[in-house]
Amino acid sequence: MEHITTPKVENVKLLDRYTSRKAASGTLYLTATHLIYVDASAEVRKETWILHHHIATVEKLPLTTAGYPLLIHCKNFHMAHFVIGQERDCHEVYTSLLKLSQPVKPEELYAFSYNPKMSKENREIGWKLIDLKVDYQRMGIPNDYWEITDVNKDYEVCNTYPPEIVVPRAANKAVVIGSSKFRSRGRIPVLSYLYKENNAAICRCSQPLSGFSARCLEDEQMLQAIREANPGSPFMYVVDTRPKLNAMANRAAGKGYENEDNYDNIRFKFIGIENIHVMRNSLQKLLEVCEMKSPSMSDFLTGLENSGWLRHIKAVMDAGVFLAKAVKDEKASVLVHCSDGWDRTAQVCSLASLLLDPFYRTFKGFMVLIEKEWIAMGHKFSHRCGHLYGDPKEVSPVFTQFVECVWQLMQQFPCSFEFNERFLLEIHDHVYSCQFGNFLGTCHKEREDLKIFEKTHSLWPFLLQKKQELRNPLYKGFTAYKELQPNTLPFSFHFWCGMYNRFDKGMHPKQCVLDHLLSCVSQKVKLEDDASELENKLPFLDGPLPTEACSLPKIGSAASRTPMLNTPQDYEGEPPPPVLSNGASAEDMDVMSDVDQKRKENLSHHQDPRGLTDTMDTLASEAKDGKPRHH
């Protein structure tokens, strides 16, 4: 709170950049964790909350006739344009937000003060929810070719890898340690994913310290062990995700890439994903396009193309598809690296796993995938997301690109994922929010040093509590789709308005399809519960058959539950049925007689509840379609 000199400012305007309606007027509050704006002009109390850690930039704009503008850009792509009446208030809010949004010490991050009033036992259970050993066991590891080893338990091999790693059983400790000395930052080849169908593996590492001619016997033995762990293939791929020019520049600095002459039976391939600096600039250009107030179609499409953003998304997707095809179709193992093996390598390995394994498309599986490929393997979340005050050149949207690739897959395969778009957005929000401990720091060792597991909470239990609103109503189940083979032609990639213009309400449809589907699913579940309850009551309806005289009310009751055509548009161009003298149509009488006959049969046998179930199914279908079924 020492950074807050003015906790409350009144008569602050909040501008809406996409509508011409009058600016909101209200009060701005600064708390220890949030900026809160309360709109006093709204009929219903309306609050805008912005987490300090979400703030990317704060900018004071030139004075206007309305006051002193303050422009806030957030890491989750929220933009708030305030106008403050007094220059002093504006400057103090500006200064406070600069300090609050860029803490210097890790202990100042929100996760260390966030207290959801959870017991210590439940917090510990939350951290144990994801167990990577269980995922390796699911793949069939340990087995004859692979083992889980604690050779890195004291971080002697690599200080950015977890204590336990999966390596070929044929690679002894001397080979592991020797290889680590020949790999950048000691990041040796380790298993990422094993495709059980044919024993082909996806492995990951960093670039070799090869320069132009250096070689390492242990590193060559390590790659040979990986290749021989897949007896079904005579070769393995080594994939460098960098553009060839970048890799050659690294070679001049004593690093570089593998020489095919020194490694037996490898096929080397460059993929060509650009570095973190290119990606950061590309995102900035994309956001400038998103913030254009009234662009023409030509301006928007030209800006989108010039940003290069979708081109980069396609490059990452192409790399993931190449890995998946190599493993599934060519039955070959693949070793992947970039420079240090924690940015592009994480993107590509996790995407390939997602394409190959439907488990990773479930709630739990996607959490496991992020823990395994991003958190445990040392993606530098703290640096890439700018959690602390530091070098802005280290910030880059690497994880954002992965999340978008998953969303692009969801557009092509809408029935293959258990979760919906909101699940991706929630995870993306919390990567930057620092509210939970999962994404703090840069590696497992650093999280241990910060006592993350003792002092903070895990995100995953929090998300599972919201499972109902984050589920995909179109999901067909675990076994419906096995491997995914996406189309990566340019027309297959879409601009993700739900991410980059998510907070601009004027840009979204008036009716949300997802909300409607979730509502229909909820209604269907309720109807099924009601049907089940009524079926359970049927055995208690024993008694004499009703007489013909008392059957008419029952006919009316049954007919009233049968879908009727009530309005001209319901006939969809068909002529309405003729109306009889008693006011009912001929079709109605047919329905009545049919229902009457079925009701007699049901009552005489006292045992067949299917008619009721059919009716409930019909109602559920109508609720889903929004129109009655024709009988």
XYZ file of C-alpha atoms in Angstrom:
631
model
C 0.000 0.000 0.000
C 3.029 2.305 0.326
C 2.867 2.957 -3.449
C -0.693 4.333 -3.233
C -0.795 8.067 -2.555
C -4.330 8.705 -3.860
C -6.602 5.715 -3.168
C -9.766 7.374 -4.511
C -10.499 9.794 -7.363
C -14.041 10.985 -8.152
C -15.597 12.283 -11.372
C -13.435 10.078 -13.586
C -14.658 9.372 -17.112
C -14.258 5.981 -18.815
C -14.362 6.166 -22.615
C -15.682 3.379 -24.849
C -13.668 3.310 -28.062
C -16.189 1.332 -30.146
C -19.473 3.058 -29.384
C -20.501 6.672 -29.676
C -22.481 6.624 -26.461
C -21.714 9.114 -23.722
C -18.640 8.338 -21.609
C -19.268 6.719 -18.232
C -18.636 8.870 -15.173
C -17.688 7.430 -11.813
C -15.089 6.857 -9.115
C -11.680 5.244 -9.479
C -10.202 3.315 -6.537
C -6.705 1.907 -6.062
C -6.304 -1.097 -3.749
C -3.273 -3.250 -2.987
C -4.159 -5.657 -5.814
C -6.679 -3.986 -8.164
C -7.729 -0.800 -9.870
C -11.520 -0.608 -9.459
C -13.767 1.750 -11.406
C -17.380 2.190 -10.244
C -19.687 3.687 -12.865
C -21.970 6.169 -11.086
C -23.918 7.003 -14.257
C -25.223 3.451 -14.779
C -28.713 2.540 -13.597
C -27.355 -0.711 -12.149
C -24.070 -0.638 -10.245
C -21.331 -1.456 -12.747
C -17.745 -2.154 -11.714
C -14.599 -2.586 -13.786
C -11.781 -4.449 -12.037
C -8.236 -4.433 -13.393
C -5.595 -6.508 -11.629
C -2.332 -4.574 -11.213
C -0.310 -7.530 -12.525
C -2.378 -7.521 -15.720
C -1.261 -3.977 -16.579
C 1.321 -3.934 -19.367
C 1.654 -0.187 -19.955
C 0.312 3.035 -18.434
C 0.424 6.136 -20.628
C -0.433 9.780 -19.959
C -1.899 11.401 -23.065
C -1.973 15.143 -23.906
C -4.532 17.301 -22.117
C -8.024 17.458 -23.674
C -11.028 19.692 -23.025
C -12.497 16.883 -20.886
C -9.420 16.510 -18.651
C -6.221 14.496 -18.337
C -6.353 11.158 -20.224
C -4.754 8.005 -18.804
C -4.476 5.020 -21.162
C -3.990 1.524 -19.710
C -3.084 -1.500 -21.848
C -3.340 -4.916 -20.199
C -1.560 -8.211 -20.870
C -4.933 -9.906 -21.353
C -5.699 -7.303 -24.071
C -8.066 -5.200 -22.008
C -7.704 -1.478 -22.726
C -9.074 1.232 -20.426
C -9.126 4.912 -21.390
C -9.770 7.129 -18.338
C -10.062 10.906 -18.237
C -9.245 12.476 -14.849
C -10.236 16.039 -13.965
C -7.148 17.173 -12.039
C -3.555 16.897 -13.278
C -2.247 16.050 -9.799
C -4.696 13.162 -9.389
C -3.818 11.858 -12.832
C -0.078 11.972 -12.139
C -0.403 10.245 -8.754
C -2.555 7.451 -10.173
C -0.073 7.093 -13.055
C 2.930 6.880 -10.704
C 1.191 4.413 -8.389
C 0.178 2.108 -11.240
C 3.713 2.068 -12.664
C 5.040 0.750 -9.347
C 2.112 -1.572 -8.570
C 2.190 -3.198 -12.008
C 5.935 -3.896 -11.913
C 6.906 -5.324 -8.521
C 10.627 -5.743 -7.899
C 10.588 -8.727 -5.518
C 8.796 -12.058 -6.117
C 7.294 -11.828 -2.602
C 5.278 -8.794 -3.761
C 3.379 -10.892 -6.304
C -0.360 -11.399 -5.719
C -0.044 -15.175 -5.155
C 1.770 -14.651 -1.854
C -1.057 -12.541 -0.404
C -4.010 -14.268 -2.097
C -6.023 -16.080 0.552
C -9.122 -18.011 -0.590
C -9.686 -19.236 2.993
C -8.642 -22.766 2.149
C -7.199 -25.188 4.700
C -3.545 -26.174 4.507
C -4.552 -29.770 3.708
C -6.738 -28.699 0.777
C -4.015 -26.452 -0.568
C -1.567 -29.368 -0.495
C -4.128 -31.626 -2.185
C -4.515 -28.965 -4.886
C -0.799 -29.069 -5.642
C -0.873 -32.879 -5.863
C -3.774 -32.893 -8.324
C -1.384 -33.107 -11.282
C 1.172 -35.920 -11.007
C 3.445 -36.200 -14.033
C 4.568 -39.697 -13.044
C 0.992 -40.880 -13.593
C 1.078 -39.465 -17.127
C 4.336 -41.284 -17.898
C 2.793 -44.473 -16.512
C -0.176 -43.892 -18.825
C 2.319 -43.931 -21.701
C 3.730 -47.223 -20.409
C 6.878 -45.809 -18.784
C 9.038 -47.234 -17.266
C 9.473 -50.009 -19.829
C 12.283 -51.908 -21.551
C 13.511 -48.809 -23.356
C 12.723 -45.814 -21.109
C 13.126 -45.051 -17.419
C 12.269 -42.278 -14.988
C 15.545 -41.264 -13.348
C 16.398 -38.958 -10.457
C 19.852 -38.253 -11.867
C 18.948 -34.534 -11.681
C 17.666 -34.643 -8.074
C 20.200 -32.042 -6.912
C 20.041 -30.141 -10.217
C 23.584 -31.290 -11.014
C 22.797 -32.160 -14.636
C 20.581 -29.167 -15.442
C 19.289 -26.482 -13.072
C 16.288 -25.638 -15.293
C 15.016 -29.231 -15.570
C 12.876 -30.952 -12.901
C 14.509 -33.397 -10.431
C 13.075 -36.414 -12.286
C 13.434 -36.814 -16.043
C 12.754 -39.609 -18.545
C 15.754 -40.843 -20.546
C 16.582 -43.980 -22.570
C 17.402 -46.939 -20.326
C 20.522 -47.518 -22.456
C 21.933 -44.085 -21.516
C 23.937 -44.476 -18.311
C 24.851 -41.662 -15.937
C 28.162 -40.974 -17.705
C 26.354 -40.532 -21.025
C 23.747 -38.231 -19.423
C 26.348 -36.015 -17.740
C 28.604 -35.994 -20.808
C 25.726 -34.976 -23.034
C 24.720 -32.200 -20.627
C 28.142 -30.599 -21.026
C 27.651 -30.469 -24.792
C 24.147 -28.946 -24.679
C 23.335 -25.282 -24.052
C 22.546 -24.740 -20.335
C 22.886 -28.485 -19.767
C 19.459 -29.175 -21.259
C 20.030 -32.752 -22.464
C 17.650 -34.762 -24.673
C 14.753 -36.049 -22.500
C 11.432 -37.683 -23.340
C 8.419 -35.472 -23.947
C 5.867 -37.990 -25.281
C 5.843 -41.703 -26.142
C 3.365 -42.875 -28.763
C 2.492 -46.323 -27.424
C 1.103 -47.579 -30.736
C 4.565 -47.896 -32.280
C 7.144 -46.824 -29.629
C 8.031 -43.633 -31.532
C 9.024 -40.854 -29.147
C 9.103 -37.067 -29.107
C 12.158 -35.817 -27.199
C 13.374 -32.293 -26.490
C 16.638 -30.550 -25.645
C 18.645 -27.373 -26.341
C 21.095 -26.691 -29.153
C 24.476 -28.445 -29.117
C 27.673 -26.503 -28.390
C 29.041 -27.715 -31.689
C 30.331 -24.565 -33.327
C 31.671 -25.490 -36.751
C 33.412 -28.744 -35.907
C 33.151 -29.738 -32.228
C 31.618 -33.109 -31.376
C 30.811 -35.100 -28.225
C 30.844 -38.898 -28.017
C 28.361 -39.015 -25.103
C 25.899 -36.780 -26.948
C 26.135 -39.005 -30.004
C 25.533 -42.046 -27.774
C 22.495 -40.315 -26.232
C 20.899 -39.771 -29.660
C 21.719 -43.331 -30.643
C 19.994 -44.594 -27.476
C 16.879 -42.559 -28.360
C 16.845 -43.987 -31.889
C 17.357 -47.573 -30.689
C 14.529 -47.182 -28.129
C 12.258 -47.333 -31.188
C 13.173 -50.638 -32.903
C 10.527 -50.139 -35.572
C 12.421 -47.332 -37.320
C 15.943 -47.320 -38.769
C 16.307 -43.542 -38.376
C 15.185 -40.579 -36.257
C 14.493 -36.954 -37.039
C 16.362 -34.072 -35.423
C 14.258 -30.928 -35.808
C 15.670 -27.429 -35.285
C 12.677 -25.097 -34.952
C 14.756 -21.993 -35.800
C 15.230 -20.450 -39.228
C 18.459 -21.818 -40.729
C 20.072 -18.368 -40.827
C 19.572 -17.919 -37.072
C 21.011 -21.362 -36.345
C 24.079 -20.619 -38.479
C 24.622 -17.356 -36.588
C 24.605 -19.367 -33.352
C 27.133 -21.740 -34.865
C 29.521 -18.826 -35.293
C 29.135 -18.211 -31.523
C 30.191 -21.769 -30.680
C 26.669 -23.222 -30.538
C 24.566 -24.243 -33.525
C 23.072 -27.530 -34.683
C 23.906 -31.209 -35.169
C 26.232 -32.312 -37.950
C 24.621 -35.281 -39.721
C 28.062 -36.731 -40.389
C 28.678 -37.161 -36.641
C 25.348 -38.796 -35.708
C 24.300 -42.195 -37.061
C 20.993 -42.495 -38.907
C 19.552 -39.056 -38.223
C 17.594 -36.891 -40.630
C 18.048 -33.211 -39.859
C 15.340 -30.629 -40.595
C 14.904 -26.876 -40.045
C 11.349 -25.648 -39.385
C 11.749 -21.855 -39.322
C 9.810 -20.372 -36.374
C 11.017 -16.830 -35.651
C 12.591 -15.752 -32.325
C 10.968 -14.061 -29.318
C 11.791 -10.548 -30.530
C 10.069 -11.011 -33.889
C 7.015 -12.457 -32.104
C 6.843 -9.559 -29.641
C 6.911 -7.011 -32.473
C 4.334 -8.991 -34.437
C 1.895 -8.982 -31.522
C 2.364 -5.243 -31.070
C 1.435 -4.669 -34.723
C -1.589 -6.956 -34.335
C -2.817 -4.980 -31.323
C -2.443 -1.729 -33.247
C -4.792 -3.190 -35.854
C -7.234 -4.257 -33.103
C -7.263 -0.709 -31.720
C -8.117 1.020 -35.000
C -11.343 2.896 -34.307
C -13.169 2.555 -37.621
C -10.961 0.754 -40.102
C -12.034 -0.073 -43.625
C -11.981 -3.734 -44.601
C -8.867 -3.044 -46.645
C -7.089 -1.335 -43.710
C -7.941 -4.163 -41.331
C -6.881 -6.989 -43.651
C -3.713 -5.157 -44.706
C -2.801 -4.468 -41.080
C -3.466 -8.089 -40.116
C -1.268 -9.312 -42.974
C 1.523 -6.824 -42.209
C 1.605 -7.892 -38.561
C 2.597 -11.396 -39.670
C 0.815 -12.824 -36.633
C -1.230 -15.519 -38.349
C 1.809 -16.440 -40.429
C 3.698 -17.153 -37.197
C 0.754 -19.137 -35.808
C 0.787 -21.209 -38.995
C 4.546 -21.837 -38.638
C 4.065 -23.209 -35.105
C 1.116 -25.332 -36.247
C 3.071 -26.679 -39.233
C 5.866 -27.744 -36.911
C 3.458 -29.579 -34.596
C 1.826 -31.306 -37.574
C 5.230 -32.398 -38.919
C 6.132 -33.990 -35.566
C 2.780 -35.770 -35.289
C 3.010 -37.155 -38.826
C 6.622 -38.294 -38.331
C 5.617 -40.200 -35.187
C 2.321 -41.664 -36.417
C 2.839 -42.178 -40.162
C 6.611 -42.672 -40.451
C 6.883 -44.396 -37.041
C 10.056 -42.370 -36.404
C 11.213 -40.781 -33.161
C 11.883 -37.034 -33.200
C 14.306 -34.860 -31.200
C 13.318 -31.180 -31.090
C 15.275 -28.107 -30.063
C 15.530 -24.374 -30.652
C 18.242 -22.339 -28.909
C 17.703 -23.138 -25.237
C 14.728 -25.463 -25.650
C 12.206 -23.596 -23.515
C 10.225 -21.454 -26.005
C 9.648 -22.801 -29.529
C 10.456 -26.321 -28.350
C 7.696 -26.148 -25.723
C 5.208 -24.872 -28.306
C 5.940 -27.598 -30.833
C 6.204 -30.587 -28.466
C 2.992 -29.749 -26.609
C 1.103 -29.137 -29.857
C 2.258 -32.452 -31.351
C 1.203 -34.284 -28.161
C -2.214 -32.620 -28.382
C -2.625 -33.780 -31.981
C -1.625 -37.367 -31.185
C -3.349 -37.986 -27.850
C -7.031 -37.261 -27.048
C -6.238 -37.332 -23.312
C -4.576 -33.923 -23.642
C -7.825 -32.541 -25.060
C -9.643 -33.151 -21.762
C -9.657 -30.780 -18.772
C -7.244 -32.886 -16.743
C -5.086 -33.795 -19.740
C -4.592 -30.194 -20.830
C -3.509 -29.283 -17.301
C -1.037 -32.189 -17.347
C 0.281 -31.047 -20.732
C 0.955 -27.500 -19.502
C 2.574 -28.779 -16.300
C 4.775 -31.234 -18.202
C 5.864 -29.284 -21.267
C 5.836 -25.705 -19.971
C 6.100 -25.515 -16.189
C 8.279 -28.518 -15.316
C 10.550 -28.171 -18.353
C 11.478 -24.587 -17.557
C 9.600 -22.164 -19.796
C 10.583 -18.783 -18.339
C 7.091 -17.551 -17.464
C 8.403 -14.846 -15.152
C 10.518 -13.298 -17.921
C 8.251 -13.917 -20.914
C 5.192 -12.553 -19.099
C 6.970 -9.652 -17.387
C 5.864 -10.611 -13.882
C 8.630 -8.535 -12.285
C 10.448 -5.352 -13.201
C 13.144 -6.379 -15.666
C 14.397 -6.397 -19.240
C 11.447 -5.693 -21.578
C 13.293 -7.521 -24.379
C 12.763 -10.791 -22.490
C 8.972 -10.409 -22.738
C 7.359 -12.378 -25.580
C 3.938 -13.953 -26.287
C 5.262 -17.519 -26.585
C 2.554 -19.101 -24.412
C -0.117 -16.887 -25.991
C 0.789 -18.370 -29.376
C 0.418 -21.901 -28.033
C -3.011 -21.078 -26.585
C -4.048 -19.593 -29.916
C -2.875 -22.700 -31.788
C -5.154 -24.765 -29.535
C -8.035 -22.389 -30.284
C -7.360 -22.674 -34.020
C -7.578 -26.469 -33.644
C -10.877 -26.087 -31.791
C -12.279 -24.197 -34.807
C -11.434 -27.126 -37.075
C -12.418 -29.859 -34.606
C -15.264 -28.413 -32.497
C -16.273 -31.816 -31.070
C -12.777 -32.994 -30.060
C -12.103 -30.868 -26.975
C -13.762 -31.289 -23.589
C -13.255 -27.588 -22.797
C -14.400 -24.423 -24.527
C -12.764 -21.109 -25.440
C -13.359 -19.675 -21.959
C -11.130 -22.334 -20.438
C -8.254 -21.168 -22.646
C -8.936 -17.535 -21.754
C -9.034 -18.327 -18.017
C -5.648 -20.053 -18.210
C -4.199 -17.219 -20.290
C -5.494 -14.658 -17.778
C -3.910 -16.464 -14.847
C -0.550 -16.933 -16.546
C -0.308 -13.142 -16.221
C -2.360 -12.548 -13.053
C 0.180 -14.051 -10.619
C -2.815 -14.983 -8.466
C -1.747 -18.634 -8.347
C 1.721 -20.081 -7.934
C 1.833 -22.375 -10.982
C 3.399 -19.889 -13.392
C 5.675 -17.949 -11.048
C 9.439 -18.147 -11.500
C 11.310 -19.666 -14.433
C 11.878 -23.306 -13.443
C 11.219 -25.969 -10.796
C 14.309 -25.102 -8.747
C 13.314 -21.440 -8.557
C 9.799 -22.380 -7.434
C 11.252 -24.537 -4.685
C 13.465 -21.651 -3.565
C 10.425 -19.346 -3.473
C 8.476 -22.000 -1.481
C 5.663 -21.738 -4.013
C 4.126 -25.049 -2.918
C 3.966 -23.989 0.742
C 2.961 -20.347 0.346
C 0.651 -20.174 -2.692
C -2.301 -22.010 -4.235
C -2.600 -24.027 -7.446
C -4.766 -22.840 -10.327
C -6.060 -26.266 -11.369
C -8.574 -26.975 -8.538
C -9.948 -23.456 -9.026
C -10.618 -24.164 -12.724
C -12.145 -27.581 -12.053
C -14.682 -25.917 -9.725
C -15.867 -23.902 -12.756
C -15.972 -26.950 -15.007
C -19.655 -26.590 -15.956
C -19.226 -23.151 -17.511
C -15.911 -24.084 -19.139
C -17.046 -27.332 -20.787
C -17.665 -27.787 -24.492
C -21.298 -28.858 -25.089
C -20.316 -30.338 -28.480
C -17.637 -32.667 -27.051
C -18.164 -36.222 -28.314
C -16.008 -37.980 -25.766
C -12.522 -39.353 -25.341
C -12.722 -42.030 -28.032
C -14.565 -40.136 -30.794
C -11.410 -38.635 -32.294
C -7.973 -40.126 -31.832
C -5.303 -38.306 -33.822
C -6.133 -34.914 -35.310
C -4.916 -33.962 -38.789
C -5.595 -30.244 -39.169
C -5.579 -28.331 -42.418
C -2.763 -25.770 -42.295
C -3.456 -23.958 -45.559
C -3.641 -20.182 -45.011
C -7.453 -19.965 -45.248
C -7.730 -22.316 -42.240
C -6.464 -19.674 -39.800
C -8.801 -17.092 -38.304
C -8.396 -13.862 -36.369
C -9.266 -14.592 -32.725
C -11.617 -11.769 -31.819
C -12.493 -13.514 -28.540
C -8.906 -13.057 -27.353
C -7.672 -9.782 -28.798
C -10.959 -7.834 -28.723
C -12.503 -9.769 -25.866
C -13.358 -6.709 -23.765
C -14.805 -4.679 -26.637
C -18.453 -5.600 -26.203
C -19.558 -3.818 -29.361
C -17.545 -6.257 -31.491
C -19.253 -9.450 -30.328
C -22.554 -11.008 -31.474
C -25.664 -10.001 -29.542
C -26.424 -13.670 -28.904
C -23.724 -16.055 -27.707
C -23.992 -19.533 -29.243
C -21.933 -21.061 -26.441
C -24.212 -19.634 -23.740
C -27.269 -20.952 -25.572
C -25.770 -24.437 -25.965
C -24.730 -24.615 -22.322
C -28.245 -23.525 -21.330
C -29.766 -26.244 -23.537
C -27.478 -28.882 -22.047
C -28.412 -27.760 -18.548
C -32.108 -27.892 -19.449
C -31.673 -31.346 -20.986
C -30.065 -32.650 -17.781
C -32.974 -31.260 -15.756
C -35.534 -32.854 -18.072
C -33.728 -36.201 -17.857
C -33.755 -35.979 -14.061
C -37.480 -35.191 -14.110
C -38.133 -38.106 -16.488
C -36.166 -40.465 -14.266
C -38.141 -39.344 -11.224
C -41.467 -39.892 -13.019
C -40.382 -43.323 -14.258
C -39.617 -44.319 -10.683
C -43.195 -43.389 -9.722
C -44.811 -45.570 -12.421
C -44.746 -48.868 -10.424
C -46.951 -47.194 -7.797
C -49.756 -46.520 -10.304
C -51.279 -50.047 -10.055
C -55.052 -50.179 -10.215
C -58.040 -50.992 -12.435
C -58.009 -49.787 -16.028
C -59.788 -46.480 -16.500
C -63.215 -46.701 -18.130
C -63.923 -45.343 -21.569
C -65.926 -42.540 -19.974
C -63.016 -41.207 -17.952
C -60.468 -41.572 -20.714
C -61.244 -38.267 -22.414
C -59.462 -36.053 -19.848
C -56.401 -38.287 -20.208
C -56.571 -37.858 -23.977
C -56.558 -34.116 -23.545
C -53.635 -34.363 -21.142
C -51.604 -36.524 -23.493
C -52.423 -34.318 -26.439
C -51.368 -31.224 -24.534
C -47.925 -32.763 -23.983
C -47.620 -33.724 -27.643
C -45.863 -31.038 -29.742
C -48.480 -29.117 -31.730
C -48.213 -26.765 -34.682
C -49.553 -23.529 -33.297
C -48.385 -20.746 -35.561
C -48.329 -20.291 -39.343
C -44.523 -20.324 -39.465
C -44.440 -23.723 -37.733
C -45.874 -25.334 -40.868
C -42.831 -24.258 -42.895
C -44.808 -23.759 -46.096
C -47.154 -26.744 -45.674
C -50.932 -26.014 -45.846
C -52.566 -26.075 -42.396
C -54.598 -29.233 -41.694
C -58.406 -28.974 -42.032
C -60.250 -27.911 -38.865
C -63.123 -30.095 -37.661
C -66.398 -28.852 -36.191
C -65.224 -29.340 -32.613
C -62.257 -26.947 -33.153
C -59.604 -29.656 -33.402
C -57.776 -30.402 -36.611
C -57.853 -33.752 -38.353
C -54.196 -34.241 -37.461
C -54.994 -33.500 -33.825
C -57.657 -36.233 -33.786
C -55.186 -38.722 -35.273
C -52.672 -37.823 -32.584
C -55.324 -38.138 -29.892
C -56.453 -41.561 -31.031
C -52.846 -42.772 -31.293
C -51.969 -41.456 -27.871
C -55.178 -42.912 -26.389
C -54.355 -46.357 -27.778
C -50.756 -46.191 -26.491
C -51.924 -45.002 -23.084
C -54.308 -47.984 -22.809
C -51.528 -50.365 -23.721
C -49.180 -48.821 -21.165
C -51.742 -48.867 -18.376
C -52.845 -52.440 -19.118
C -49.281 -53.745 -18.875
C -48.263 -51.479 -15.954
C -44.596 -51.708 -16.953
C -43.546 -49.782 -20.068
C -42.366 -46.213 -19.331
C -40.908 -45.671 -22.795
C -43.709 -43.359 -23.928
C -42.820 -40.962 -21.144
C -39.119 -41.162 -21.977
C -39.849 -40.493 -25.668
C -41.889 -37.441 -24.751
C -39.119 -36.116 -22.523
C -36.566 -36.732 -25.279
C -38.812 -34.797 -27.651
C -39.020 -31.880 -25.235
C -35.255 -31.944 -24.740
C -34.768 -31.895 -28.514
C -37.169 -28.964 -28.821
C -35.295 -27.091 -26.117
C -32.102 -27.631 -28.062
C -33.529 -26.733 -31.502
C -35.771 -23.934 -30.331
C -38.704 -25.334 -32.399
C -41.174 -28.210 -32.026
C -40.764 -31.562 -33.735
C -43.375 -32.547 -36.348
C -45.095 -35.895 -35.836
